[in-house]
PDB file of C-alpha atoms in Angstrom:
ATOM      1  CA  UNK A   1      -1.756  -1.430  -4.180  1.00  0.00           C
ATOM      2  CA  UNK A   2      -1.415   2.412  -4.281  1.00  0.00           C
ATOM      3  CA  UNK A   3       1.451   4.730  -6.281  1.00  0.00           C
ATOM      4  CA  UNK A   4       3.294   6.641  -4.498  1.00  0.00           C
ATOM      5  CA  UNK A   5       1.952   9.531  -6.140  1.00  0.00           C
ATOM      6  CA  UNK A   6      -1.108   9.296  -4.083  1.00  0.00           C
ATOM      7  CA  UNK A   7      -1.393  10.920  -0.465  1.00  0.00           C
ATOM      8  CA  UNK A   8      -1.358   8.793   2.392  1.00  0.00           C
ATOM      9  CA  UNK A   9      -4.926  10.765   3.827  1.00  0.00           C
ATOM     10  CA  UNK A  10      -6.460   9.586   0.258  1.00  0.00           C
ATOM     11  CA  UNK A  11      -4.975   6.300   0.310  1.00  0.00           C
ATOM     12  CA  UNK A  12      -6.446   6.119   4.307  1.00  0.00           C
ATOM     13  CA  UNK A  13      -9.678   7.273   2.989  1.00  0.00           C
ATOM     14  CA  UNK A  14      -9.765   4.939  -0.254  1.00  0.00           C
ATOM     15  CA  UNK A  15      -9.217   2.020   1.661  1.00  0.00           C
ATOM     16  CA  UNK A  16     -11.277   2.953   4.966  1.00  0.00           C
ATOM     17  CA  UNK A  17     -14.388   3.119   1.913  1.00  0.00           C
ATOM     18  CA  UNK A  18     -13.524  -0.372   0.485  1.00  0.00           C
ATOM     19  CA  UNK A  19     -13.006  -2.082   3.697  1.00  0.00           C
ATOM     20  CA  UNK A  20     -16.726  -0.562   4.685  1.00  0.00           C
ATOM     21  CA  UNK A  21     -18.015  -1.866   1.707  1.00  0.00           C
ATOM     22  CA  UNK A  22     -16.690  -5.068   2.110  1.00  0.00           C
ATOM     23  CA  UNK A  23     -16.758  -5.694   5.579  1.00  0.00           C
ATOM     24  CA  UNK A  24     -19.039  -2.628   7.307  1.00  0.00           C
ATOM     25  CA  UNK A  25     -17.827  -0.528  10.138  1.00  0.00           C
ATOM     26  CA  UNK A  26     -17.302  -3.167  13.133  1.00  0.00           C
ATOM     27  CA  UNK A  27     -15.264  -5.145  10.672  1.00  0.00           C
ATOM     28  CA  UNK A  28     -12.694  -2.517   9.417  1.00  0.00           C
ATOM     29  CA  UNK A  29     -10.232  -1.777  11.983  1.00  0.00           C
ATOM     30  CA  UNK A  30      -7.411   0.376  11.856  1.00  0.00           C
ATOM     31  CA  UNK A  31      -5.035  -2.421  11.678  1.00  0.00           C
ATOM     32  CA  UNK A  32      -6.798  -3.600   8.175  1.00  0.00           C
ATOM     33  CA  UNK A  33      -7.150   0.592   7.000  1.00  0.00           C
ATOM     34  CA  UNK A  34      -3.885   0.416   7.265  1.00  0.00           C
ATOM     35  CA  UNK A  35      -2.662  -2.927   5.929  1.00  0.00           C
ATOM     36  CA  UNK A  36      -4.764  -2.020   2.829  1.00  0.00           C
ATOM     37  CA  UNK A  37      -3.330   1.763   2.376  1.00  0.00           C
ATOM     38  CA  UNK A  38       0.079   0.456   2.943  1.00  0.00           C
ATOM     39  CA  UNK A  39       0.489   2.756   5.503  1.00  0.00           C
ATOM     40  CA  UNK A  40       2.521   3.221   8.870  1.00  0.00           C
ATOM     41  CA  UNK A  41       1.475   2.756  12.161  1.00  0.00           C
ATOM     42  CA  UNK A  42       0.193   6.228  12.986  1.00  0.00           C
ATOM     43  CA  UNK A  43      -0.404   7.629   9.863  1.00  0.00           C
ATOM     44  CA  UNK A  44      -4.296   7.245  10.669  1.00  0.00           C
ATOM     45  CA  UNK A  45      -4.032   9.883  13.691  1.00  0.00           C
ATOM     46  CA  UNK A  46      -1.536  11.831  11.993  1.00  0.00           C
ATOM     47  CA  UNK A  47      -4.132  12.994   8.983  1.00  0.00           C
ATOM     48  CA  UNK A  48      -7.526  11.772  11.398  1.00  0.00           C
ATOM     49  CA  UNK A  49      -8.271  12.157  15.179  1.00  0.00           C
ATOM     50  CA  UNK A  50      -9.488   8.257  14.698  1.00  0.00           C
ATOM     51  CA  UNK A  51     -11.415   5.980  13.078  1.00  0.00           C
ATOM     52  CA  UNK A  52     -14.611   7.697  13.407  1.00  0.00           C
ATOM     53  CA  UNK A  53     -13.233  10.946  11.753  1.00  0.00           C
ATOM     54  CA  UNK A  54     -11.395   8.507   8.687  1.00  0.00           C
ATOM     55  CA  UNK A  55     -15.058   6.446   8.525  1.00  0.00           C
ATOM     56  CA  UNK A  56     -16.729   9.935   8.010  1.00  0.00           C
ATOM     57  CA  UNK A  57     -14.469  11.261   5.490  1.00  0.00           C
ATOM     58  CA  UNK A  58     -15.043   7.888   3.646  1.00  0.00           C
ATOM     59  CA  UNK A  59     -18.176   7.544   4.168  1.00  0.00           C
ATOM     60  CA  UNK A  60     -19.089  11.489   2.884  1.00  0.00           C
ATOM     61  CA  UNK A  61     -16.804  10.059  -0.190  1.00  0.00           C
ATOM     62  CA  UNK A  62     -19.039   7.748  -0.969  1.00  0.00           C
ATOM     63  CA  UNK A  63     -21.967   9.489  -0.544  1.00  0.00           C
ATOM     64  CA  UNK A  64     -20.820  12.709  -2.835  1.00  0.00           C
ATOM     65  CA  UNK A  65     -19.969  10.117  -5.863  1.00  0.00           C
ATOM     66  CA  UNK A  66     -23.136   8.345  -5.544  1.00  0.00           C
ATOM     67  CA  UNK A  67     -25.180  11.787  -5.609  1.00  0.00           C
ATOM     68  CA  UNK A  68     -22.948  13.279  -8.622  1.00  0.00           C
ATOM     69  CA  UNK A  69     -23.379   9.952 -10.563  1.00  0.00           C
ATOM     70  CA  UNK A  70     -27.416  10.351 -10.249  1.00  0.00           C
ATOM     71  CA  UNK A  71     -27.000  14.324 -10.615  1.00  0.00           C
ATOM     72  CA  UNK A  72     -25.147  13.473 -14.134  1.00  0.00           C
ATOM     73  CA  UNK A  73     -27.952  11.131 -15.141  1.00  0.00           C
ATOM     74  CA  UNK A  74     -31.013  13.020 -13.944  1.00  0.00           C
ATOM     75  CA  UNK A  75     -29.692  16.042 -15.373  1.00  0.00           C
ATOM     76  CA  UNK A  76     -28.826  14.977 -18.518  1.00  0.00           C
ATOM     77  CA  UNK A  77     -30.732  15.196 -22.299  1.00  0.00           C
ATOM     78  CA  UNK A  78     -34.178  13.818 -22.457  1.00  0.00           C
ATOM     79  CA  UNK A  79     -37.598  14.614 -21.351  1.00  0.00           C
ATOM     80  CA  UNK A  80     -38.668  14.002 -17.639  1.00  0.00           C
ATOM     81  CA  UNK A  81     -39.426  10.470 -18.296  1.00  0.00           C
ATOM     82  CA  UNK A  82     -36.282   9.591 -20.341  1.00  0.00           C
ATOM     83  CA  UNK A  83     -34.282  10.990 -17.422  1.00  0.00           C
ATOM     84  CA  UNK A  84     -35.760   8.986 -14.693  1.00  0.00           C
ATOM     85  CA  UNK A  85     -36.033   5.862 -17.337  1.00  0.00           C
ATOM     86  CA  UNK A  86     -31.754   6.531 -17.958  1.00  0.00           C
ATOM     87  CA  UNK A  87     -31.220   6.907 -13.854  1.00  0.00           C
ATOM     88  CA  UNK A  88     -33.250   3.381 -13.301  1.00  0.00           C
ATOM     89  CA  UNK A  89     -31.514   1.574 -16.254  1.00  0.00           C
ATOM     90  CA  UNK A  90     -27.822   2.869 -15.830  1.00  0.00           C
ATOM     91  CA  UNK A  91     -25.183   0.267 -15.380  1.00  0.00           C
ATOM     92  CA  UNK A  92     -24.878  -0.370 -11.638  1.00  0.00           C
ATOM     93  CA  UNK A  93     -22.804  -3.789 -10.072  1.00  0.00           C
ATOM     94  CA  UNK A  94     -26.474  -4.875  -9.071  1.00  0.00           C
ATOM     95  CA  UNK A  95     -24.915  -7.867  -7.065  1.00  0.00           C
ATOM     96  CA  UNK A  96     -22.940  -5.452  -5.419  1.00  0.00           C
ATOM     97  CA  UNK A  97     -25.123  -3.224  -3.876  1.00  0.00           C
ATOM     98  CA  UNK A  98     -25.291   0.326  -3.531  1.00  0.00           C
ATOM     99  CA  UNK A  99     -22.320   1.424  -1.373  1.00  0.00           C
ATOM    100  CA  UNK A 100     -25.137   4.298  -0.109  1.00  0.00           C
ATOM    101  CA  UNK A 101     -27.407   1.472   0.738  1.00  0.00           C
ATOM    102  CA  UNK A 102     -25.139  -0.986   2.172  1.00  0.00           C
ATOM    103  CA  UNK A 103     -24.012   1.399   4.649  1.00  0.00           C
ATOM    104  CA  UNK A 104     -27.864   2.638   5.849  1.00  0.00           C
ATOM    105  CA  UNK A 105     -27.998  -1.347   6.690  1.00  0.00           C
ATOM    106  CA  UNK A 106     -25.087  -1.126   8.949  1.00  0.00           C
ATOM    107  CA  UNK A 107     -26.272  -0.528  12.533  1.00  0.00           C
ATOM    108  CA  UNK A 108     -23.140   1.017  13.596  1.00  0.00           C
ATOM    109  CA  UNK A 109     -23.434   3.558  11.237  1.00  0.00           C
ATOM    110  CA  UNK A 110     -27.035   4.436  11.315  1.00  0.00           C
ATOM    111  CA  UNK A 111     -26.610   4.362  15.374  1.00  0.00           C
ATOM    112  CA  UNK A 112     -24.089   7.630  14.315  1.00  0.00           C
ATOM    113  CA  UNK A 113     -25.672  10.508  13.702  1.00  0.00           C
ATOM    114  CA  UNK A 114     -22.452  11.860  11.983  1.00  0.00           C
ATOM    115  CA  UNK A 115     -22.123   8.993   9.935  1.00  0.00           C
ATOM    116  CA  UNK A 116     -25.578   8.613   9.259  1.00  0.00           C
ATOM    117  CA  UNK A 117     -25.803  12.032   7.628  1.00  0.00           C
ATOM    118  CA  UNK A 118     -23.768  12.012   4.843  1.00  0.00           C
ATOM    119  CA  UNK A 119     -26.578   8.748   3.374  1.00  0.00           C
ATOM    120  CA  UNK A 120     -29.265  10.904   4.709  1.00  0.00           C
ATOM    121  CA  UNK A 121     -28.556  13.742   2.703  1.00  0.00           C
ATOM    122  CA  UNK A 122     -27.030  12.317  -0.548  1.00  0.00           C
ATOM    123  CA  UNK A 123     -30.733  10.235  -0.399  1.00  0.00           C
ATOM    124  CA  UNK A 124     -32.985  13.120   0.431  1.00  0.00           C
ATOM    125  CA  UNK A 125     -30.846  15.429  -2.690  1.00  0.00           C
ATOM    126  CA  UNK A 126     -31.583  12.342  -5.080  1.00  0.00           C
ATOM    127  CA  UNK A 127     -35.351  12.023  -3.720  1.00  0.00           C
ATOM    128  CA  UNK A 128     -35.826  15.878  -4.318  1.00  0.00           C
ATOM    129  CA  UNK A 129     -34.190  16.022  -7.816  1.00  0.00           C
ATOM    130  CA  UNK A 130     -36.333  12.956  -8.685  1.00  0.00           C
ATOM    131  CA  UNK A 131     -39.212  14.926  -7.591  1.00  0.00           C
ATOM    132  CA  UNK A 132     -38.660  18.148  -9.472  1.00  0.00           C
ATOM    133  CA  UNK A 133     -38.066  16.075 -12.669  1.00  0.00           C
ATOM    134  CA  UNK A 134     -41.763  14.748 -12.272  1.00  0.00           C
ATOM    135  CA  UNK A 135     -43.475  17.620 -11.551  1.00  0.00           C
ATOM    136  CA  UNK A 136     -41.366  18.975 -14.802  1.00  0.00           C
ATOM    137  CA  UNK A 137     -43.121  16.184 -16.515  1.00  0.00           C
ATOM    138  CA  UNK A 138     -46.379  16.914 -15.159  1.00  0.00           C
ATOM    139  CA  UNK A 139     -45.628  20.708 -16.525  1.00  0.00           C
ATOM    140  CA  UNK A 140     -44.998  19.102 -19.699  1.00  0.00           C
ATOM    141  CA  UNK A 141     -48.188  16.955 -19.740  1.00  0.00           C
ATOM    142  CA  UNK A 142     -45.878  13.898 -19.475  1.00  0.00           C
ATOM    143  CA  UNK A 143     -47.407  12.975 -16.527  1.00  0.00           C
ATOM    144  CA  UNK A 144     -51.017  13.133 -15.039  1.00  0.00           C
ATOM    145  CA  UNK A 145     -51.833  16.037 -12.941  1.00  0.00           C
ATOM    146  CA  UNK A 146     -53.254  13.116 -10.087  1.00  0.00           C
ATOM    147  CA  UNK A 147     -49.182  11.861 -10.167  1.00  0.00           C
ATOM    148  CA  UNK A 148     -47.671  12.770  -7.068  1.00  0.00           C
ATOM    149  CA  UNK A 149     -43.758  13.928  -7.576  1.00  0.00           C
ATOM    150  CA  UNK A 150     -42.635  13.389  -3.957  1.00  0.00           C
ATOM    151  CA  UNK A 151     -44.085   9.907  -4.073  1.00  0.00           C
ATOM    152  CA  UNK A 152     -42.790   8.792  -7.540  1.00  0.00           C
ATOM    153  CA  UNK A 153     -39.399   9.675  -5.945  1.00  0.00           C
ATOM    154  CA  UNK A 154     -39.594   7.471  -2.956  1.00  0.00           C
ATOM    155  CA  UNK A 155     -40.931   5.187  -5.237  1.00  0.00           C
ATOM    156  CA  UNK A 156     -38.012   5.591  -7.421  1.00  0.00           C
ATOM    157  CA  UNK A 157     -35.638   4.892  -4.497  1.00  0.00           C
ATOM    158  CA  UNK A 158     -36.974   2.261  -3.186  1.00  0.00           C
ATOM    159  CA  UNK A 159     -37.143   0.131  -6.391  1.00  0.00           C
ATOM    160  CA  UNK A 160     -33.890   0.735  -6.549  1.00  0.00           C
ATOM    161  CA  UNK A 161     -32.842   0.004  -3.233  1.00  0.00           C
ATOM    162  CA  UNK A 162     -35.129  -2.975  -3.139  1.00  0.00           C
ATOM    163  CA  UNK A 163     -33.812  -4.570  -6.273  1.00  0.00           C
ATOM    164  CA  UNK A 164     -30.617  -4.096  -5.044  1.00  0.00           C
ATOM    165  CA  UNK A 165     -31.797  -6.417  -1.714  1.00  0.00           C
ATOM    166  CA  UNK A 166     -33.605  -8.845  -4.193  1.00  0.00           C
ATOM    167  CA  UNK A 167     -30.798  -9.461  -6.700  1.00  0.00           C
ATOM    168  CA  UNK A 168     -28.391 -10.171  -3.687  1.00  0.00           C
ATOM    169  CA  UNK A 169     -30.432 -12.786  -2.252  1.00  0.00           C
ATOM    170  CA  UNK A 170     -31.308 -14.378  -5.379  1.00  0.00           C
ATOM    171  CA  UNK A 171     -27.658 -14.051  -6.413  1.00  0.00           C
ATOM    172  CA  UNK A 172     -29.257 -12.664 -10.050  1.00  0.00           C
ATOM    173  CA  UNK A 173     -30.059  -8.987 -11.308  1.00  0.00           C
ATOM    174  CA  UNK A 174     -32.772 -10.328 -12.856  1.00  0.00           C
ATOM    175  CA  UNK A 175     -34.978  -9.336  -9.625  1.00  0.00           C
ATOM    176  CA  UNK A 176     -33.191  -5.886  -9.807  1.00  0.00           C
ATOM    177  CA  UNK A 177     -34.374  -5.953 -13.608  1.00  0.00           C
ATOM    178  CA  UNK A 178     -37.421  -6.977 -13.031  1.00  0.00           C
ATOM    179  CA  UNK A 179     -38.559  -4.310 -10.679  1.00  0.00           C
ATOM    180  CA  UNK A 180     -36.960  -1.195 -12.542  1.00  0.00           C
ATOM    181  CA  UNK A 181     -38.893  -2.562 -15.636  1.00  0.00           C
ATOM    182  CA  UNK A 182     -41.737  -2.672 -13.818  1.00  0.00           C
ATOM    183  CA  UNK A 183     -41.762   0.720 -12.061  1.00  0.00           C
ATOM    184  CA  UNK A 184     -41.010   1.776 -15.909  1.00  0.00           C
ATOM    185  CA  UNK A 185     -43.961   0.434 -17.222  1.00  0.00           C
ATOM    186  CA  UNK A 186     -46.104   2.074 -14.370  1.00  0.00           C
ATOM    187  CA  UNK A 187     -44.639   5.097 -15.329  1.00  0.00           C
ATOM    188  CA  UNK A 188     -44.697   5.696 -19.073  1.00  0.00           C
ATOM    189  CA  UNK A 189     -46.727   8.307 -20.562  1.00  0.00           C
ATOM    190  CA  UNK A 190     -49.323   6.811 -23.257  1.00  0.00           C
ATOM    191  CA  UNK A 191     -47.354   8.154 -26.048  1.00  0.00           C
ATOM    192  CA  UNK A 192     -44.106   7.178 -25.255  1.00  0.00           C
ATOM    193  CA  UNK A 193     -42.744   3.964 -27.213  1.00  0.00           C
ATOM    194  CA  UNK A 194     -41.828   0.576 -24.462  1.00  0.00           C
ATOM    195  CA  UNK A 195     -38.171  -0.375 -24.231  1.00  0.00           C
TER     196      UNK A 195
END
């Protein structure tokens, strides 16, 4: 599955962040980290003390790319409004989930305060850049001075999460599409044309 160019600690920690996707933190045991890595018995404790320390590296993994992939949208061209509109409609595996998400659902990890932390903070950084965007917009005129930045942001996040929840038990992104167009529409300014 992996080259051999690629270190056994990445492939450990590539495989460790599949398996969680797939099949959350009870369900990936060392035996399957390493089946997938195609690594030796004892590689795991050679590069991590266990399989909490290899689900943390994963797990913080997961959480950077998800943060630099909103980072790259809501800091992009485009006023406010365009750059909250491009972060809501950029391609996502909508019947996938959000890997961020997913794991905030697993009680294992959310009973971890380690392994917790990494979704806290990648979540709270995407809240507060969401946030600062709309109070840009509200410096702009984009958006009324009544609109409340820290709200729009949770708002933001949970439409996404939500459709995320929707679309999987419908087994359509049309629930996904549904809401983000919706939030959209709430949050146009006047002037600005509909998609």
């Amino acid at each position: 599955m992996y080259s051999g160019r690629v270190s056994t600690a990445e492939r450990l920690i590539e495989s460790t962040r599949e398996l969680l996707w797939e099949r959350g933190y009870v369900g990936t045991s060392p035996k399957a980290i390493l089946e997938r890595a195609g690594a030796g018995q004892g590689s795991m404790y050679h590069h991590f003390t266990g399989k909490p320390d290899l689900a943390l590296a994963a797990i913080r993994r997961t959480a950077e790319e998800l943060r630099a992939t909103a980072e790259g949208v809501l800091d992009g061209p485009g006023t406010p409004y365009e750059r909250i509109e491009a972060y809501l409609l950029r391609e996502r595996d909508v019947l996938r989930g959000c890997p961020v998400g997913r794991l905030t659902m697993d009680p294992d990890v959310v009973a971890d305060d380690a392994l917790r932390a990494p979704l806290d903070e990648t979540l709270d950084a995407i809240r507060e850049r969401l946030a600062g965007i709309v109070e840009e917009g509200k410096e702009q005129g984009q958006f009324g001075p009544e609109v409340d930045g820290e709200a729009i942001a949770a708002t933001v996040l949970a439409t996404v999460q939500g459709g995320y929840v929707l679309a999987r038990a419908s087994g359509s992104p049309a629930a996904f599409d549904a809401g983000v167009r919706g939030l959209l529409s709430l949050l146009r300014p006047h002037d600005h044309p509909t998609v």
